[in-house]
PDB file of C-alpha atoms and ligand atoms in Angstrom:
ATOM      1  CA  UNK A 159    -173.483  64.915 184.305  1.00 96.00           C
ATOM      2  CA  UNK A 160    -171.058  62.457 182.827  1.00 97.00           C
ATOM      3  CA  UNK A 161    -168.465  62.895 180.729  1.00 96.00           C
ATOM      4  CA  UNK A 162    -167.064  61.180 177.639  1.00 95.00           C
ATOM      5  CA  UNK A 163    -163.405  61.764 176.372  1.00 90.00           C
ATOM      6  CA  UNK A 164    -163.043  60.411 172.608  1.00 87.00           C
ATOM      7  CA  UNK A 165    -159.029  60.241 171.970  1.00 83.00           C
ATOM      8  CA  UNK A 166    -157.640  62.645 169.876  1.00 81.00           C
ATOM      9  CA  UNK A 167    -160.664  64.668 169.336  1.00 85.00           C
ATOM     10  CA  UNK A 168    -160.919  68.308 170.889  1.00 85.00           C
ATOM     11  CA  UNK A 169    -164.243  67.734 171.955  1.00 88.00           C
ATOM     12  CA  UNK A 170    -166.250  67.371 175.197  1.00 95.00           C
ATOM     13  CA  UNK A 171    -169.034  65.428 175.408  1.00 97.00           C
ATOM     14  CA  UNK A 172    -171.393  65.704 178.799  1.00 98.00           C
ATOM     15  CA  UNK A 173    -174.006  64.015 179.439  1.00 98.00           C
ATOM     16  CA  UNK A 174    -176.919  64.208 181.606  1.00 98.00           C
ATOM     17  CA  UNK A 175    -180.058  61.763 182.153  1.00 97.00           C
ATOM     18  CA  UNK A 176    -182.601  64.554 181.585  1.00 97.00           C
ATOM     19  CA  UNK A 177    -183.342  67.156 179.034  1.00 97.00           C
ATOM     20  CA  UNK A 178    -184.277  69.126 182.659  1.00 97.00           C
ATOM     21  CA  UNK A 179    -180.588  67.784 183.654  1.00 98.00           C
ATOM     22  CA  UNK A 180    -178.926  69.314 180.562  1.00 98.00           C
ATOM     23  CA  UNK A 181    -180.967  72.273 180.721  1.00 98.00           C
ATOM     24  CA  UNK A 182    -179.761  73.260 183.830  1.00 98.00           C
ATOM     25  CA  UNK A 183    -176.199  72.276 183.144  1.00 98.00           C
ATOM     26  CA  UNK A 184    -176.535  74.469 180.188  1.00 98.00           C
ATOM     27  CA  UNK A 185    -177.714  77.401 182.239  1.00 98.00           C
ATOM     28  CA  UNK A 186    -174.990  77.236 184.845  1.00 98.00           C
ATOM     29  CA  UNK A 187    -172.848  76.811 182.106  1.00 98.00           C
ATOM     30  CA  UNK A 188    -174.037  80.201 180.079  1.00 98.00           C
ATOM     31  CA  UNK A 189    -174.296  82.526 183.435  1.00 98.00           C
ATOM     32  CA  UNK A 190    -170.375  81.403 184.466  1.00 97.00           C
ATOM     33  CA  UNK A 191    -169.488  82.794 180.794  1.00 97.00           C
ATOM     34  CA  UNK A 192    -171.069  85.797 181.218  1.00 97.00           C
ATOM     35  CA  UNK A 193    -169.971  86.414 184.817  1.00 94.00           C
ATOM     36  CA  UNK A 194    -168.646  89.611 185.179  1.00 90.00           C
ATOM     37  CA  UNK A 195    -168.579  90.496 181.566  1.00 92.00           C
ATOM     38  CA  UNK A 196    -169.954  93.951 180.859  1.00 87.00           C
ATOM     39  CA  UNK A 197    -170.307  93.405 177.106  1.00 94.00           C
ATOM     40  CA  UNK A 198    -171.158  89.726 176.510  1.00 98.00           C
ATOM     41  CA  UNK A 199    -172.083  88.548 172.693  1.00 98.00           C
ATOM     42  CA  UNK A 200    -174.393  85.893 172.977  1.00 98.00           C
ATOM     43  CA  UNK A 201    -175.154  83.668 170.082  1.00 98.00           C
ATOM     44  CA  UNK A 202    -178.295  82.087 170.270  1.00 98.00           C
ATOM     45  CA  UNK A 203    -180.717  79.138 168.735  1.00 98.00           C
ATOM     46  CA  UNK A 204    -184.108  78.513 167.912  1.00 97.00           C
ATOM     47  CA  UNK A 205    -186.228  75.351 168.224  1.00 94.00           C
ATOM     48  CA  UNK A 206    -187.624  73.116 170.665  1.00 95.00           C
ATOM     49  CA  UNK A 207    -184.644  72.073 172.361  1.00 97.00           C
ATOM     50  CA  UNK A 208    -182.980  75.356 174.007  1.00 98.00           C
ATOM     51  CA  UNK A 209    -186.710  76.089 175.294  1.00 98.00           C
ATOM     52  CA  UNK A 210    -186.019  74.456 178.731  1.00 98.00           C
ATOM     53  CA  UNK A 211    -182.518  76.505 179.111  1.00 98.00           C
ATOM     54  CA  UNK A 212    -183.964  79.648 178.063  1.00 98.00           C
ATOM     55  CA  UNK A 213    -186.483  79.012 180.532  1.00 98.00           C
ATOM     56  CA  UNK A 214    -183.726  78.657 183.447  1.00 98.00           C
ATOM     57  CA  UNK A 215    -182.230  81.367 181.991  1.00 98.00           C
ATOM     58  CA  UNK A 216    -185.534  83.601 182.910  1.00 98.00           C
ATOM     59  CA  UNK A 217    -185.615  82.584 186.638  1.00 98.00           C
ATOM     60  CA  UNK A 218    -181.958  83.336 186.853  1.00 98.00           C
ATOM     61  CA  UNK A 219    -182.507  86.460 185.436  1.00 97.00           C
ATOM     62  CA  UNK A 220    -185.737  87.259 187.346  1.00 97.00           C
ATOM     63  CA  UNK A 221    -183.659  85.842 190.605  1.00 97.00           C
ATOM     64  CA  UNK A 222    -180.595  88.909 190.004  1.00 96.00           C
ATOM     65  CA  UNK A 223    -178.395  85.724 189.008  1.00 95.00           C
ATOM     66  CA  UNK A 224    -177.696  86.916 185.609  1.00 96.00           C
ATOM     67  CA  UNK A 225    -178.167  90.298 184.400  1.00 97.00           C
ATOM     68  CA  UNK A 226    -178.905  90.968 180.172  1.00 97.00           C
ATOM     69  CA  UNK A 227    -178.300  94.322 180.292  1.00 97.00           C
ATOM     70  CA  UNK A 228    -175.355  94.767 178.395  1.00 96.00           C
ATOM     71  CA  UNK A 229    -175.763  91.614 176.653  1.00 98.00           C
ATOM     72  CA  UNK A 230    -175.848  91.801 172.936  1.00 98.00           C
ATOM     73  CA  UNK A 231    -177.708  88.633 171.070  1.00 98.00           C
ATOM     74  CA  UNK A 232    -177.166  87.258 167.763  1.00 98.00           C
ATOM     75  CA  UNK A 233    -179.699  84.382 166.390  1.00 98.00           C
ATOM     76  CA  UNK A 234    -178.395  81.916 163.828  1.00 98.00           C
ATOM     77  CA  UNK A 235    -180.999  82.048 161.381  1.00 98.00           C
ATOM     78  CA  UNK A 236    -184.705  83.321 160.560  1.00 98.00           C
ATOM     79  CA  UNK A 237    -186.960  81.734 158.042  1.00 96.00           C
ATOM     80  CA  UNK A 238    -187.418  83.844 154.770  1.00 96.00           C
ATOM     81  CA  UNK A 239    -189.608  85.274 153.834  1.00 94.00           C
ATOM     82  CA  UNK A 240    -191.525  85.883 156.917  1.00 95.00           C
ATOM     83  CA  UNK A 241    -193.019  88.632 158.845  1.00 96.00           C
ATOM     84  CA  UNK A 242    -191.232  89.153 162.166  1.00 97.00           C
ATOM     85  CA  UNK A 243    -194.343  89.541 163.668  1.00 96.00           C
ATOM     86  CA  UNK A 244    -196.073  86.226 162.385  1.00 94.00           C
ATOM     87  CA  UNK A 245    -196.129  83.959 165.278  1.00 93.00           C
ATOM     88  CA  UNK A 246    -193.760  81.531 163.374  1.00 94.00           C
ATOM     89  CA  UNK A 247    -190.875  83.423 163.001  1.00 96.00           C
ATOM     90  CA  UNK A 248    -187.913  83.185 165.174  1.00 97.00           C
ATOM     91  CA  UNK A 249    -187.791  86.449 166.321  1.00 98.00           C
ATOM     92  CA  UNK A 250    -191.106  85.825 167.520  1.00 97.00           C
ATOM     93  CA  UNK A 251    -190.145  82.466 168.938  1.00 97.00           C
ATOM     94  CA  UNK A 252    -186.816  84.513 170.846  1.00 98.00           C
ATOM     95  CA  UNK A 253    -189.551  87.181 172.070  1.00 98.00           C
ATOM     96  CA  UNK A 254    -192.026  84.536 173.452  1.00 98.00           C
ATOM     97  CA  UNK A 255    -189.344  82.433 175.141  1.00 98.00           C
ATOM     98  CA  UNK A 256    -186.588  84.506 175.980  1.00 98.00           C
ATOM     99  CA  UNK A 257    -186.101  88.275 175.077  1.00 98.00           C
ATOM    100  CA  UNK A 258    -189.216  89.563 176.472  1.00 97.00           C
ATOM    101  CA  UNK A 259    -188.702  88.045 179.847  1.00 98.00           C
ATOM    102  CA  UNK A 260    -185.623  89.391 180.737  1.00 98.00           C
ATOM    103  CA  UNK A 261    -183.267  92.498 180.631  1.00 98.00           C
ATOM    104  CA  UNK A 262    -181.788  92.588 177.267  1.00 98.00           C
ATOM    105  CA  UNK A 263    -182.471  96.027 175.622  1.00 98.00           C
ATOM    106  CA  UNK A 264    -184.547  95.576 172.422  1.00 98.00           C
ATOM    107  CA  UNK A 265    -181.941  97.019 170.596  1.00 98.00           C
ATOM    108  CA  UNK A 266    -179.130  94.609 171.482  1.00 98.00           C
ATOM    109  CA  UNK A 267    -181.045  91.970 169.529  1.00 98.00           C
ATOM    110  CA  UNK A 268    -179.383  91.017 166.382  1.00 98.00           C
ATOM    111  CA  UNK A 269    -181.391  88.356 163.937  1.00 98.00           C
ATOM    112  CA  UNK A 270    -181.807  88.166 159.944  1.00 98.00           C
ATOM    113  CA  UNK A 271    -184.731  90.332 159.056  1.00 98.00           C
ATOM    114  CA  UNK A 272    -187.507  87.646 157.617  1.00 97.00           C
ATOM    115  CA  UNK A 273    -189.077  90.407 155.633  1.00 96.00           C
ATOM    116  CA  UNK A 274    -186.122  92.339 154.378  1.00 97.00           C
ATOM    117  CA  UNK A 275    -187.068  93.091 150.607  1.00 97.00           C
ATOM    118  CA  UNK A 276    -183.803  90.962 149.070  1.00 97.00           C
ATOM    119  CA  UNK A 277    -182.890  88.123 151.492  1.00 97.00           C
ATOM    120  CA  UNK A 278    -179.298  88.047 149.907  1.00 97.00           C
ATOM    121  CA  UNK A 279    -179.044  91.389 150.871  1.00 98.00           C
ATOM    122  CA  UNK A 280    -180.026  90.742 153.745  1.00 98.00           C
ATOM    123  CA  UNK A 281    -177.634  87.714 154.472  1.00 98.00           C
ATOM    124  CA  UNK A 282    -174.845  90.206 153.697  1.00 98.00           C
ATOM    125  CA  UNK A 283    -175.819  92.540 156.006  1.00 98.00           C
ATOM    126  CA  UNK A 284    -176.456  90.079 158.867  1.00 98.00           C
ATOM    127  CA  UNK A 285    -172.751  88.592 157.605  1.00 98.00           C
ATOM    128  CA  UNK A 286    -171.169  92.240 157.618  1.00 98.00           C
ATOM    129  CA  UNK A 287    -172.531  92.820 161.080  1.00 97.00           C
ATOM    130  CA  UNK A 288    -170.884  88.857 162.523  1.00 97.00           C
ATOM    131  CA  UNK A 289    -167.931  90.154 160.543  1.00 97.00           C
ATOM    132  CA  UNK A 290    -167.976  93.165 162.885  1.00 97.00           C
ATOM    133  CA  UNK A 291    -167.929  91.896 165.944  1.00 97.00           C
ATOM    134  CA  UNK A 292    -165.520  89.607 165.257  1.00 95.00           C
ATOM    135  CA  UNK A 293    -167.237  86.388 166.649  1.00 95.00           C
ATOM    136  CA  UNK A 294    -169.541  85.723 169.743  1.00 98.00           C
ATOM    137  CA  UNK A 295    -168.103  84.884 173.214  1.00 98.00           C
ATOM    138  CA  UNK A 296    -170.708  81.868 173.347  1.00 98.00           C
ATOM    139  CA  UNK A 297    -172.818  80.359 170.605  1.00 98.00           C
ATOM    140  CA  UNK A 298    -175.660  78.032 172.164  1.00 98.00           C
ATOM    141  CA  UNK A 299    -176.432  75.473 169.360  1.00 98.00           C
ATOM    142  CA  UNK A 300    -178.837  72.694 168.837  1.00 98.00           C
ATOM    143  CA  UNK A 301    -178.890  70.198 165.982  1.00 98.00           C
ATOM    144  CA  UNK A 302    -180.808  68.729 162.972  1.00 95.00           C
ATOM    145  CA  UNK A 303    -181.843  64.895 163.100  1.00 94.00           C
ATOM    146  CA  UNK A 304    -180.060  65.381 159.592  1.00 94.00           C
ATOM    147  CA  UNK A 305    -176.943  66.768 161.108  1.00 97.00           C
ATOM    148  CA  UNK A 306    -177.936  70.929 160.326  1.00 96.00           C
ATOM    149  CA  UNK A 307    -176.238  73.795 162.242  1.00 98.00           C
ATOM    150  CA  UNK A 308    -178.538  77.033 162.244  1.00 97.00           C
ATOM    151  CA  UNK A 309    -179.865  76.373 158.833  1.00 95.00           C
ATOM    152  CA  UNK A 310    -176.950  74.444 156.894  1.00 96.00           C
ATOM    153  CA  UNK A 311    -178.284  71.982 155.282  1.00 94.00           C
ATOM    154  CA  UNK A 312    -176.394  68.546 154.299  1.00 95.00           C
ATOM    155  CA  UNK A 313    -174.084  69.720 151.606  1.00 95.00           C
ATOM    156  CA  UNK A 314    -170.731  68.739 149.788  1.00 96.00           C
ATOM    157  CA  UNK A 315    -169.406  72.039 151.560  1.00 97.00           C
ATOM    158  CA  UNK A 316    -169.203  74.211 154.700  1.00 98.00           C
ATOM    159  CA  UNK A 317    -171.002  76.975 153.555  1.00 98.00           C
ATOM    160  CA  UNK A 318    -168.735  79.990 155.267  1.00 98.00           C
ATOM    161  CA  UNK A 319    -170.971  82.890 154.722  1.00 98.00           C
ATOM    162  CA  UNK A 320    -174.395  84.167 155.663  1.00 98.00           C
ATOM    163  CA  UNK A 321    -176.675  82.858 153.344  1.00 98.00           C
ATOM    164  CA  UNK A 322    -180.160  82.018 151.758  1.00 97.00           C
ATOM    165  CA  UNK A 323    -180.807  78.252 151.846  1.00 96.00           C
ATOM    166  CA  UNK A 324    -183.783  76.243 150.692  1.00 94.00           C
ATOM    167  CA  UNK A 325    -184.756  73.871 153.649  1.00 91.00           C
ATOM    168  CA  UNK A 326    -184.196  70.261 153.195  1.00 90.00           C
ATOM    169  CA  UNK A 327    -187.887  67.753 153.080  1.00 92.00           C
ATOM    170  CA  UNK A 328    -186.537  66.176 156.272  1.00 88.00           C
ATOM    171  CA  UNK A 329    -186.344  69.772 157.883  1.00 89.00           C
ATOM    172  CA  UNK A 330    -189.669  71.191 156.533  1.00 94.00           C
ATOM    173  CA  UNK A 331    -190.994  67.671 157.846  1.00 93.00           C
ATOM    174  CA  UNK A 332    -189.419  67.637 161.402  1.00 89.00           C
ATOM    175  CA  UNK A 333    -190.318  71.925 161.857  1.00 91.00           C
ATOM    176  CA  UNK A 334    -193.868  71.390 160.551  1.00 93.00           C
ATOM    177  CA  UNK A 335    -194.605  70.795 164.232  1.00 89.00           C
ATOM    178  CA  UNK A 336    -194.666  74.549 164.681  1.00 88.00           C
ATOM    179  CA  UNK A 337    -197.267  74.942 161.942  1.00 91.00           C
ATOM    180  CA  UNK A 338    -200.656  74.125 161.356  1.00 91.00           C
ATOM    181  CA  UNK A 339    -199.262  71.647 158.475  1.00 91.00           C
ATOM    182  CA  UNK A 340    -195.917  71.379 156.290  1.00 93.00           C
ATOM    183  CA  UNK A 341    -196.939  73.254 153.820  1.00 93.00           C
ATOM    184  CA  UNK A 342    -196.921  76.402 155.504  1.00 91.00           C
ATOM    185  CA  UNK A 343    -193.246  75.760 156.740  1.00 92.00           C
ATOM    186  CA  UNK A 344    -190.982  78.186 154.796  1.00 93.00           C
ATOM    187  CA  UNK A 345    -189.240  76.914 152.096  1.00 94.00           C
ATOM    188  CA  UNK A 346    -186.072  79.001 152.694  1.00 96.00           C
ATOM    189  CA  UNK A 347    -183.938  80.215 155.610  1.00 97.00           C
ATOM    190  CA  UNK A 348    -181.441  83.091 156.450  1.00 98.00           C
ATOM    191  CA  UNK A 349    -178.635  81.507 158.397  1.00 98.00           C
ATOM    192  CA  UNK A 350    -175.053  82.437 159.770  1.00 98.00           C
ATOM    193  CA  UNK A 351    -172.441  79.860 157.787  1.00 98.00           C
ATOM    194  CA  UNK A 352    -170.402  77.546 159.419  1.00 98.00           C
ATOM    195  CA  UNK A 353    -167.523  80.836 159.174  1.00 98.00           C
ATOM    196  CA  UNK A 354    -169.092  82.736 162.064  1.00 98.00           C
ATOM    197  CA  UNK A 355    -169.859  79.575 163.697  1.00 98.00           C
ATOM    198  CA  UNK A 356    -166.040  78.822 164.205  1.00 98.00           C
ATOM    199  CA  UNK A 357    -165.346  82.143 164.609  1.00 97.00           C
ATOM    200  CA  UNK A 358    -167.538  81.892 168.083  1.00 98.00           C
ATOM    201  CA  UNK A 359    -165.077  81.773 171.410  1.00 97.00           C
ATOM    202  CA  UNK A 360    -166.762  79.041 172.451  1.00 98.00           C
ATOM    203  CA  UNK A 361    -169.764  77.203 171.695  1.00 98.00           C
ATOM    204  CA  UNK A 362    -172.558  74.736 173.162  1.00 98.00           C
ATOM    205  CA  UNK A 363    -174.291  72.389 171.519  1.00 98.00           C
ATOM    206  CA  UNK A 364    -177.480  70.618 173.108  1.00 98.00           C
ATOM    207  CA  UNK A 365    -178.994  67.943 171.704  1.00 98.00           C
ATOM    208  CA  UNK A 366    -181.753  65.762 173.355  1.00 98.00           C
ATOM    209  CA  UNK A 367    -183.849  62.743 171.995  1.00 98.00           C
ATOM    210  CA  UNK A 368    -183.558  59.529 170.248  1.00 98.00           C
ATOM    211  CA  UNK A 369    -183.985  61.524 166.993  1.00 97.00           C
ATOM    212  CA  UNK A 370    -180.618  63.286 167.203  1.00 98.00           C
ATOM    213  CA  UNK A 371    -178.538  60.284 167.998  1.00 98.00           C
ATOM    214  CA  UNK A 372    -177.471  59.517 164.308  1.00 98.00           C
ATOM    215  CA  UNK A 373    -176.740  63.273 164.005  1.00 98.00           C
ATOM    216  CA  UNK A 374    -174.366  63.424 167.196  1.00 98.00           C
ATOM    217  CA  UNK A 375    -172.543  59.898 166.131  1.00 97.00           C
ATOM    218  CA  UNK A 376    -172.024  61.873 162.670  1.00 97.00           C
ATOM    219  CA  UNK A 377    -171.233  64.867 164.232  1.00 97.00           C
ATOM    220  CA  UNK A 378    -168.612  63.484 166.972  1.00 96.00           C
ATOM    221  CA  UNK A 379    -167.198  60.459 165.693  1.00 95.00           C
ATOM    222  CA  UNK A 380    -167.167  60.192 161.513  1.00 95.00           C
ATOM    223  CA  UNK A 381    -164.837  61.652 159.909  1.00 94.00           C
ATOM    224  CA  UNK A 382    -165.747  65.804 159.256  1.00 96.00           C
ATOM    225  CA  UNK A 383    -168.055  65.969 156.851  1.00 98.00           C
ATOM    226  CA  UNK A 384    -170.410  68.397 155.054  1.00 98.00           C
ATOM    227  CA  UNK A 385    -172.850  65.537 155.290  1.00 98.00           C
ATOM    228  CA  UNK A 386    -172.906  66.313 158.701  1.00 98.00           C
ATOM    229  CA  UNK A 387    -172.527  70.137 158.920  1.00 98.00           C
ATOM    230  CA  UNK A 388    -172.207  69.787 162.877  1.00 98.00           C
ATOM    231  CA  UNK A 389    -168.647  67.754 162.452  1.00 98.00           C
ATOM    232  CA  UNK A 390    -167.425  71.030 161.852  1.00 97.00           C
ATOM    233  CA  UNK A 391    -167.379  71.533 165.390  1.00 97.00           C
ATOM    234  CA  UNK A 392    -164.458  68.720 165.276  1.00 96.00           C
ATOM    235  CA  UNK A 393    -162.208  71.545 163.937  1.00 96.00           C
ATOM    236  CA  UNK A 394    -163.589  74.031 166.536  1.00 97.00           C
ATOM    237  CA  UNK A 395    -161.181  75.550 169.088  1.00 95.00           C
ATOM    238  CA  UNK A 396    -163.611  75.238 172.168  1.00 96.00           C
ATOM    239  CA  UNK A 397    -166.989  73.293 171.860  1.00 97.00           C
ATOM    240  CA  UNK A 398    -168.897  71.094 174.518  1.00 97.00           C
ATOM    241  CA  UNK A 399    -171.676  68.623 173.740  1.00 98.00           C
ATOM    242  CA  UNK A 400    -174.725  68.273 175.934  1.00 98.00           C
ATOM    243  CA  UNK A 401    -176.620  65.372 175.485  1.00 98.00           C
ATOM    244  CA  UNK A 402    -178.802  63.431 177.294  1.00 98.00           C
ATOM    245  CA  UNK A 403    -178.963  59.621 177.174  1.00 98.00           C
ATOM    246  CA  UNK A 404    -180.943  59.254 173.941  1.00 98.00           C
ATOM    247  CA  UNK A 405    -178.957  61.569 171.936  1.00 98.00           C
ATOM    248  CA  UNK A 406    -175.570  60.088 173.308  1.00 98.00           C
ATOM    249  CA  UNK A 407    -177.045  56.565 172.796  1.00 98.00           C
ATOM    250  CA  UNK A 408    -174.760  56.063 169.816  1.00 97.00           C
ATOM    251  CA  UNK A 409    -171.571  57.263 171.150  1.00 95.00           C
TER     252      UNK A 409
HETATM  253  C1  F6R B 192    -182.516  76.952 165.023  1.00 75.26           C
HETATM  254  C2  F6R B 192    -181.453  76.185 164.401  1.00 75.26           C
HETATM  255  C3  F6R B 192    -181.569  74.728 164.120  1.00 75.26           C
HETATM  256  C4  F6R B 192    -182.060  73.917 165.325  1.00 75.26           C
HETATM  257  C5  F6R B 192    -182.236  72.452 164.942  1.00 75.26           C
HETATM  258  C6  F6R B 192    -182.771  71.620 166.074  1.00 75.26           C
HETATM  259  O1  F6R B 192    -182.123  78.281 165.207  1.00 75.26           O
HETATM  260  O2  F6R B 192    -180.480  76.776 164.093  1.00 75.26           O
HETATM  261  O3  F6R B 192    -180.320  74.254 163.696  1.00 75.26           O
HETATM  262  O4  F6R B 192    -181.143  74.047 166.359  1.00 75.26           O
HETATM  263  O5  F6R B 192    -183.101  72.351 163.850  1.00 75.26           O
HETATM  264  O6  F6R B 192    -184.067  72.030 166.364  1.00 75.26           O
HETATM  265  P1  F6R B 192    -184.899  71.383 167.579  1.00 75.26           P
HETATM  266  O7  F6R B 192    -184.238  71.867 168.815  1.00 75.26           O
HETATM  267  O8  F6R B 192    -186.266  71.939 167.411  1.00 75.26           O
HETATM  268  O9  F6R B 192    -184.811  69.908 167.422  1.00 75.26           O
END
């Protein structure tokens, strides 16, 4: 991996010629955090780029290198209204990819409900509970091509709260790929605000392809802006970027 130093800005930025490169960096990089901690909060993302480090995560689990067991989870966001169960949701997503193949106790496993019956209810709940705990030890993030973190949306704030959100067209567009077409993408999303984000120890963003390198540019090197919800980060006490060449190709 190489790394990229940006004056004055309390970011790092590593980079790595493969998604199979950062996905591996990114597991070595989750396991050291949770080294020896009995109690670990792990925040954790949906989509299709922390599929490879979930995946490493598995075999390290599977090989005694990392042990889930008293590992609690907390996913960013859930689409709403959906059934947990539906093969689209991201519960269903964190089952299939991660939570089912490893240690964690079901019951350590802390994501919006996508078929509460009031989903701002529901946000405050979820948003009571991040309150709680008083921030994550390690939040894995990925990006939108429009900038999103979990499910904020371009805005002319940081939302701070757990919230209900309408998805943007660009994001029903680029997360149609799960479904059989866009219009059976969910219109609206549970997500952790950019509050519980920050309040994370630390936090990892990966972010792979040619379609994210506007996004990290925004997100690293313009000036913070809700436009870009990950420039946030900027302001964050503790955050590393891994990219691989495409998505760094702008820095
Ligand atoms: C998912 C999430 C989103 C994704 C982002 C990138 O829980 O919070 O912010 O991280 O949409 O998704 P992929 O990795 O599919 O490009």
């Amino acid at each position: 991996m190489r790394e990229i130093t940006f004056e004055r800005k309390n970011i790092r930025v590593l980079v790595g010629k493969t998604a199979e490169e950062c996905a591996e960096f990114a597991a070595a990089f989750v396991t050291a955090q949770m080294a020896g901690q009995k109690a670990f909060k792990l925040g954790l993302a949906t989509g299709s780029t922390p599929v490879l480090l979930y995946r490493e995560l598995i075999k390290k689990n599977q090989a005694g290198e990392i042990d889930f067991s008293g590992v609690n989870t907390y996913n960013l966001d859930e689409y709403y209204p959906i059934d947990p169960k539906d093969a689209q949701s991201f519960r269903e997503f964190m089952e299939e990819n991660l939570f089912r193949h490893v240690n964690l106790p079901p019951e350590n496993i802390h994501i919006p409900c996508g078929n509460a019956p009031d989903g701002k209810e529901e946000a405050k709940r979820y948003e009571k509970e991040l309150c709680d705990i008083g921030g994550v030890d390690l939040q894995v993030l990925g990006i939108g091509s429009d900038g999103h973190v979990g499910f904020n949306e371009p805005d002319s704030i940081f939302p701070y709260e757990t919230h209900t959100t309408a998805l943007t067209e660009q994001t029903i567009r680029d997360n149609s790929r799960f479904f059989e077409s866009e219009d059976q993408v969910p219109r609206n999303a549970i997500t952790m605000g950019c509050g519980a984000i920050m309040r994370a120890k630390k936090c990892i963003l990966i972010a792979t392809g040619k379609n994210k390198a506007q996004a990290i540019h925004d997100a690293i090197l313009a000036d913070p802006a809700p436009s870009c919800q990950a420039s946030v980060l900027q302001f964050h006490q503790d955050t590393v970027f891994v990219l691989d060449e495409d998505a760094a190709s702008l820095l």
